[in-house]
CSV table of C-alpha atoms and ligand atoms in Angstrom, one decimal:
chain,number,residue,atom,x,y,z
A,1,MET,CA,37.3,20.2,-13.7
A,2,LEU,CA,35.4,18.6,-10.6
A,3,GLU,CA,34.3,15.1,-10.2
A,4,LEU,CA,33.1,13.2,-7.2
A,5,LYS,CA,32.5,9.4,-7.9
A,6,GLY,CA,30.7,7.1,-5.6
A,7,ILE,CA,31.5,9.6,-2.4
A,8,HIS,CA,30.4,7.9,1.4
A,9,SER,CA,30.8,10.8,3.8
A,10,GLY,CA,29.6,11.9,7.2
A,11,TYR,CA,30.3,12.4,10.5
A,12,ASP,CA,32.1,9.9,12.9
A,13,SER,CA,29.7,6.6,12.8
A,14,THR,CA,27.1,8.5,10.7
A,15,THR,CA,27.3,8.1,6.9
A,16,ILE,CA,25.3,11.1,5.5
A,17,LEU,CA,26.2,10.9,2.0
A,18,HIS,CA,25.5,7.7,-0.2
A,19,ASP,CA,27.5,7.2,-3.2
A,20,VAL,CA,27.2,10.8,-4.5
A,21,SER,CA,28.5,11.2,-8.2
A,22,LEU,CA,28.7,14.8,-9.5
A,23,THR,CA,30.3,16.5,-11.8
A,24,VAL,CA,30.9,20.2,-12.4
A,25,ASN,CA,32.9,21.2,-16.0
A,26,GLU,CA,34.9,24.5,-16.3
A,27,GLY,CA,32.8,27.6,-17.0
A,28,GLU,CA,29.5,25.8,-15.7
A,29,VAL,CA,27.5,26.8,-12.9
A,30,VAL,CA,26.2,23.8,-11.2
A,31,THR,CA,23.4,23.5,-8.3
A,32,ILE,CA,22.8,21.0,-5.6
A,33,VAL,CA,19.3,21.7,-4.4
A,34,GLY,CA,17.9,19.5,-1.3
A,35,ALA,CA,15.9,20.2,1.8
A,36,ASN,CA,17.1,20.6,5.0
A,37,GLY,CA,19.4,18.2,6.2
A,38,ALA,CA,19.6,16.9,3.0
A,39,GLY,CA,23.3,16.8,3.3
A,40,LYS,CA,24.2,19.6,1.0
A,41,THR,CA,26.5,21.3,3.7
A,42,THR,CA,28.2,17.9,4.2
A,43,THR,CA,28.9,17.6,0.0
A,44,LEU,CA,30.6,21.0,0.4
A,45,ARG,CA,32.9,20.2,3.5
A,46,THR,CA,33.9,16.8,1.6
A,47,ILE,CA,35.3,18.7,-1.2
A,48,SER,CA,36.6,21.2,0.2
A,49,GLY,CA,38.9,18.5,2.7
A,50,LEU,CA,37.1,19.5,5.8
A,51,ILE,CA,35.3,15.8,6.1
A,52,LYS,CA,37.4,12.8,4.6
A,53,PRO,CA,35.1,10.7,2.3
A,54,SER,CA,34.9,6.9,3.7
A,55,GLN,CA,34.6,5.8,0.2
A,56,GLY,CA,34.8,7.1,-3.2
A,57,SER,CA,37.1,9.4,-4.8
A,58,ILE,CA,37.3,13.5,-5.6
A,59,HIS,CA,39.4,14.3,-8.8
A,60,PHE,CA,40.1,18.4,-9.8
A,61,ASP,CA,41.5,19.2,-13.2
A,62,GLY,CA,42.4,15.3,-13.4
A,63,GLN,CA,44.4,15.5,-9.9
A,64,ASP,CA,43.1,12.8,-7.2
A,65,ILE,CA,42.3,15.4,-4.2
A,66,THR,CA,40.2,13.1,-2.2
A,67,LYS,CA,43.1,13.0,0.7
A,68,LEU,CA,44.3,16.5,0.8
A,69,SER,CA,43.8,18.6,3.4
A,70,SER,CA,41.5,21.9,3.0
A,71,HIS,CA,44.3,24.1,3.0
A,72,GLU,CA,45.6,22.3,0.3
A,73,VAL,CA,42.5,22.1,-1.6
A,74,VAL,CA,42.4,26.1,-1.1
A,75,GLU,CA,45.5,26.4,-2.9
A,76,LEU,CA,44.4,24.4,-6.0
A,77,GLY,CA,41.6,27.4,-6.3
A,78,ILE,CA,38.6,25.7,-4.9
A,79,THR,CA,37.1,28.4,-2.1
A,80,LEU,CA,33.8,28.0,-0.1
A,81,ILE,CA,32.0,30.8,0.7
A,82,PRO,CA,30.5,29.0,3.9
A,83,GLU,CA,26.7,29.4,5.2
A,84,GLY,CA,26.3,31.7,7.7
A,85,ARG,CA,28.9,34.1,6.3
A,86,GLN,CA,31.5,33.3,8.7
A,87,LEU,CA,33.2,36.7,8.8
A,88,PHE,CA,35.5,37.9,11.3
A,89,PRO,CA,33.2,40.1,13.3
A,90,ASP,CA,35.9,42.7,15.3
A,91,MET,CA,37.6,43.1,12.2
A,92,THR,CA,36.8,45.7,9.8
A,93,VAL,CA,35.6,44.9,5.9
A,94,ARG,CA,38.9,45.8,4.5
A,95,GLU,CA,40.5,43.4,7.2
A,96,ASN,CA,38.1,40.5,6.1
A,97,LEU,CA,38.9,40.8,2.3
A,98,MET,CA,42.7,40.4,3.3
A,99,MET,CA,42.1,37.7,4.8
A,100,GLY,CA,40.4,36.0,2.0
A,101,ALA,CA,44.0,36.6,-0.2
A,102,TYR,CA,46.2,34.0,1.6
A,103,ARG,CA,46.3,31.7,-1.5
A,104,LYS,CA,49.9,31.8,-2.7
A,105,GLY,CA,48.4,32.6,-6.3
A,106,ALA,CA,46.5,35.7,-4.5
A,107,ARG,CA,49.0,37.3,-2.5
A,108,ALA,CA,51.0,38.7,-5.3
A,109,SER,CA,48.8,40.7,-6.4
A,110,GLN,CA,46.6,41.8,-3.2
A,111,SER,CA,45.7,45.4,-4.6
A,112,GLN,CA,44.7,44.9,-8.0
A,113,LEU,CA,42.5,42.1,-6.8
A,114,MET,CA,40.9,44.0,-3.8
A,115,ASP,CA,39.9,46.9,-7.0
A,116,GLU,CA,38.8,44.3,-9.4
A,117,VAL,CA,36.6,42.6,-6.7
A,118,LEU,CA,35.4,46.2,-5.1
A,119,ALA,CA,34.2,46.9,-8.5
A,120,LEU,CA,31.4,44.1,-8.3
A,121,PHE,CA,30.6,45.5,-4.9
A,122,PRO,CA,29.8,49.3,-4.8
A,123,ARG,CA,28.5,48.9,-1.2
A,124,VAL,CA,31.3,47.1,0.3
A,125,ALA,CA,33.5,49.4,-1.3
A,126,GLU,CA,31.7,52.2,0.9
A,127,ARG,CA,32.2,50.0,3.9
A,128,LEU,CA,36.0,49.3,3.9
A,129,GLU,CA,36.9,50.3,7.4
A,130,GLN,CA,33.5,49.6,9.2
A,131,LYS,CA,33.4,46.4,11.2
A,132,ALA,CA,32.0,43.4,10.0
A,133,ASN,CA,29.3,42.8,12.9
A,134,SER,CA,28.2,46.6,12.1
A,135,LEU,CA,27.1,45.4,8.6
A,136,SER,CA,23.0,44.0,7.5
A,137,GLY,CA,22.6,40.8,6.6
A,138,GLY,CA,22.8,41.1,3.0
A,139,GLU,CA,25.8,43.0,3.5
A,140,GLN,CA,27.7,40.5,5.3
A,141,GLN,CA,27.3,38.1,2.6
A,142,MET,CA,28.4,40.7,0.0
A,143,VAL,CA,31.2,41.2,2.0
A,144,ALA,CA,31.6,36.9,2.4
A,145,ILE,CA,31.3,36.2,-1.2
A,146,ALA,CA,33.9,39.5,-1.6
A,147,ARG,CA,36.4,37.3,0.3
A,148,GLY,CA,36.0,34.4,-1.7
A,149,LEU,CA,36.8,36.2,-4.7
A,150,MET,CA,39.9,37.6,-3.0
A,151,SER,CA,41.5,34.0,-3.1
A,152,LYS,CA,41.3,34.2,-7.0
A,153,PRO,CA,39.3,30.5,-7.0
A,154,ARG,CA,39.0,28.7,-10.0
A,155,LEU,CA,36.2,26.6,-8.6
A,156,LEU,CA,33.7,29.2,-6.4
A,157,MET,CA,31.7,26.9,-4.1
A,158,PHE,CA,28.4,28.9,-2.2
A,159,ASP,CA,26.9,27.0,0.4
A,160,GLU,CA,23.0,28.4,0.6
A,161,PRO,CA,24.2,32.3,0.2
A,162,SER,CA,20.6,33.3,0.4
A,163,LEU,CA,19.9,31.8,3.9
A,164,GLY,CA,18.5,34.2,6.2
A,165,LEU,CA,18.1,37.4,3.8
A,166,ALA,CA,14.9,39.1,2.8
A,167,PRO,CA,13.5,38.5,-0.8
A,168,ILE,CA,14.7,41.5,-2.0
A,169,ILE,CA,18.6,41.2,-1.3
A,170,VAL,CA,18.3,37.7,-2.2
A,171,SER,CA,17.8,38.7,-5.7
A,172,GLN,CA,20.8,41.0,-5.3
A,173,VAL,CA,22.9,38.1,-4.1
A,174,PHE,CA,21.5,36.3,-7.2
A,175,GLU,CA,22.9,39.4,-9.1
A,176,VAL,CA,26.2,39.5,-8.0
A,177,ILE,CA,26.4,35.7,-8.7
A,178,ASP,CA,25.5,36.3,-12.1
A,179,SER,CA,28.3,39.2,-12.6
A,180,ILE,CA,31.1,36.6,-11.2
A,181,VAL,CA,29.4,33.6,-13.6
A,182,LYS,CA,30.1,36.3,-16.6
A,183,THR,CA,33.7,36.9,-15.5
A,184,GLY,CA,33.8,33.2,-16.5
A,185,ALA,CA,33.9,31.8,-13.3
A,186,THR,CA,33.3,28.2,-12.6
A,187,VAL,CA,30.6,27.7,-9.6
A,188,LEU,CA,28.8,24.9,-7.4
A,189,ILE,CA,26.1,26.5,-5.4
A,190,VAL,CA,23.9,24.7,-2.7
A,191,GLU,CA,20.8,26.1,-2.1
A,192,GLN,CA,17.3,25.4,-0.5
A,193,ASN,CA,15.9,28.6,-2.3
A,194,VAL,CA,15.4,26.3,-5.5
A,195,PHE,CA,13.6,28.7,-7.7
A,196,HIS,CA,16.4,31.4,-8.0
A,197,THR,CA,19.1,28.9,-8.2
A,198,LEU,CA,17.9,26.8,-11.0
A,199,LYS,CA,17.1,30.0,-12.8
A,200,ALA,CA,20.9,31.1,-12.2
A,201,ALA,CA,22.3,27.4,-12.9
A,202,ASP,CA,23.2,25.5,-16.1
A,203,ARG,CA,22.8,22.1,-14.1
A,204,GLY,CA,21.3,20.7,-11.4
A,205,TYR,CA,21.3,17.8,-8.9
A,206,VAL,CA,18.8,16.9,-6.4
A,207,LEU,CA,20.0,15.5,-3.2
A,208,GLU,CA,17.3,13.7,-0.9
A,209,ASN,CA,18.8,12.1,2.1
A,210,GLY,CA,22.1,12.2,1.1
A,211,GLU,CA,21.6,10.8,-2.0
A,212,ILE,CA,21.5,12.2,-5.8
A,213,VAL,CA,18.0,11.2,-7.0
A,214,LEU,CA,17.4,13.5,-10.2
A,215,THR,CA,20.2,15.4,-12.3
A,216,ASP,CA,19.3,17.3,-15.6
A,217,ASP,CA,19.9,20.8,-16.9
A,218,ALA,CA,18.6,23.4,-14.5
A,219,ASP,CA,15.6,24.4,-17.5
A,220,ALA,CA,14.2,20.8,-17.5
A,221,LEU,CA,14.7,20.6,-13.5
A,222,LEU,CA,12.4,23.7,-13.3
A,223,GLU,CA,9.7,21.6,-15.3
A,224,ASN,CA,10.1,18.5,-13.6
A,225,PRO,CA,7.1,17.5,-11.7
A,226,HIS,CA,9.1,16.0,-8.6
A,227,VAL,CA,10.6,19.2,-8.2
A,228,ARG,CA,7.6,21.3,-8.7
A,229,LYS,CA,5.9,19.5,-6.1
A,230,ALA,CA,8.4,19.0,-3.8
A,231,TYR,CA,10.7,22.2,-4.0
A,232,LEU,CA,8.5,24.5,-5.9
A,233,GLY,CA,5.1,24.1,-4.4
A,234,ILE,CA,3.2,24.2,-7.8
B,301,ATP,P1,20.9,22.7,5.9
B,301,ATP,O1,20.7,23.5,4.5
B,301,ATP,O2,20.1,22.1,7.0
B,301,ATP,O3,22.1,23.3,6.4
B,301,ATP,P2,22.1,20.5,4.5
B,301,ATP,O4,21.7,20.0,3.4
B,301,ATP,O5,23.2,21.6,4.5
B,301,ATP,O6,21.1,21.2,5.4
B,301,ATP,P3,23.8,18.9,6.3
B,301,ATP,O7,24.5,20.4,7.1
B,301,ATP,O8,24.8,18.3,5.2
B,301,ATP,O9,22.5,19.2,5.3
B,301,ATP,O10,23.4,18.0,7.3
B,301,ATP,C1,23.2,16.5,6.8
B,301,ATP,C2,23.3,15.9,8.1
B,301,ATP,O11,24.2,15.8,8.8
B,301,ATP,C3,21.8,16.4,9.3
B,301,ATP,O12,21.3,15.2,9.5
B,301,ATP,C4,22.9,16.8,10.3
B,301,ATP,O13,22.2,17.0,11.4
B,301,ATP,C5,24.0,16.1,10.0
B,301,ATP,N1,25.2,16.8,10.6
B,301,ATP,C6,25.9,17.9,10.2
B,301,ATP,N2,27.0,17.7,10.9
B,301,ATP,C7,27.0,17.3,11.4
B,301,ATP,C8,28.2,17.1,12.4
B,301,ATP,N3,29.1,17.9,13.0
B,301,ATP,N4,28.3,15.8,13.2
B,301,ATP,C9,27.2,15.0,13.3
B,301,ATP,N5,26.2,15.1,12.4
B,301,ATP,C10,25.8,16.3,11.3
């Protein structure tokens, strides 16, 4: 479904990603794990069209999307749930959710979509009229995920969904991701929380200093000596 081939990408004169190639197949949950600053966010921003790669190609369903704008990428059904949630703080939860439904494919069926999405997030459903900035961090992350679903994505990308959340909330976030996966969604997650993510994923890539150093089934990565030592502290 998604294929990155030989991607070099970064900011101004700094190249962050070096020759990154990866695939995500339809219905799969794929994760990119790596330490702080490894280039995980840069990878997602490049796929989203927010940064243009200097070399390499990105294909989605066989279509070359390397040079598309971020708006065009969203229209194709690729949605990024950004790090740090980035909700509209002074808008209500309901208004934030509606902002997610701007994609053409989603606009027509907004109220039905809202019902479907809220069924996954009972706590969000109870807080529709509350301002986003009055929610707890965990609730805000749930709203950010719900807003992403409101675009009816074909590929949903999560940037560090567990960042800054208490362990019990992290488990809840991964439970929600699990239930999204069960609906048949295709998911790409980048995370520093390697254990939880590999438990949730089918396959994974390990990114170090902007390069993919390892890729395997998630189960195999959990047993991999380098992953255990460098990321799981075992
Ligand atoms: P984190 O978990 O800390 O978000 P990450 O793996 O997602 O890490 P990136 O955010 O992709 O890493 O950052 C990779 C490198 O790119 C870092 O060295 C960072 O300083 C640099 N970088 C990120 N954003 C910019 C920017 N706007 N301009 C210049 N350099 C940047």
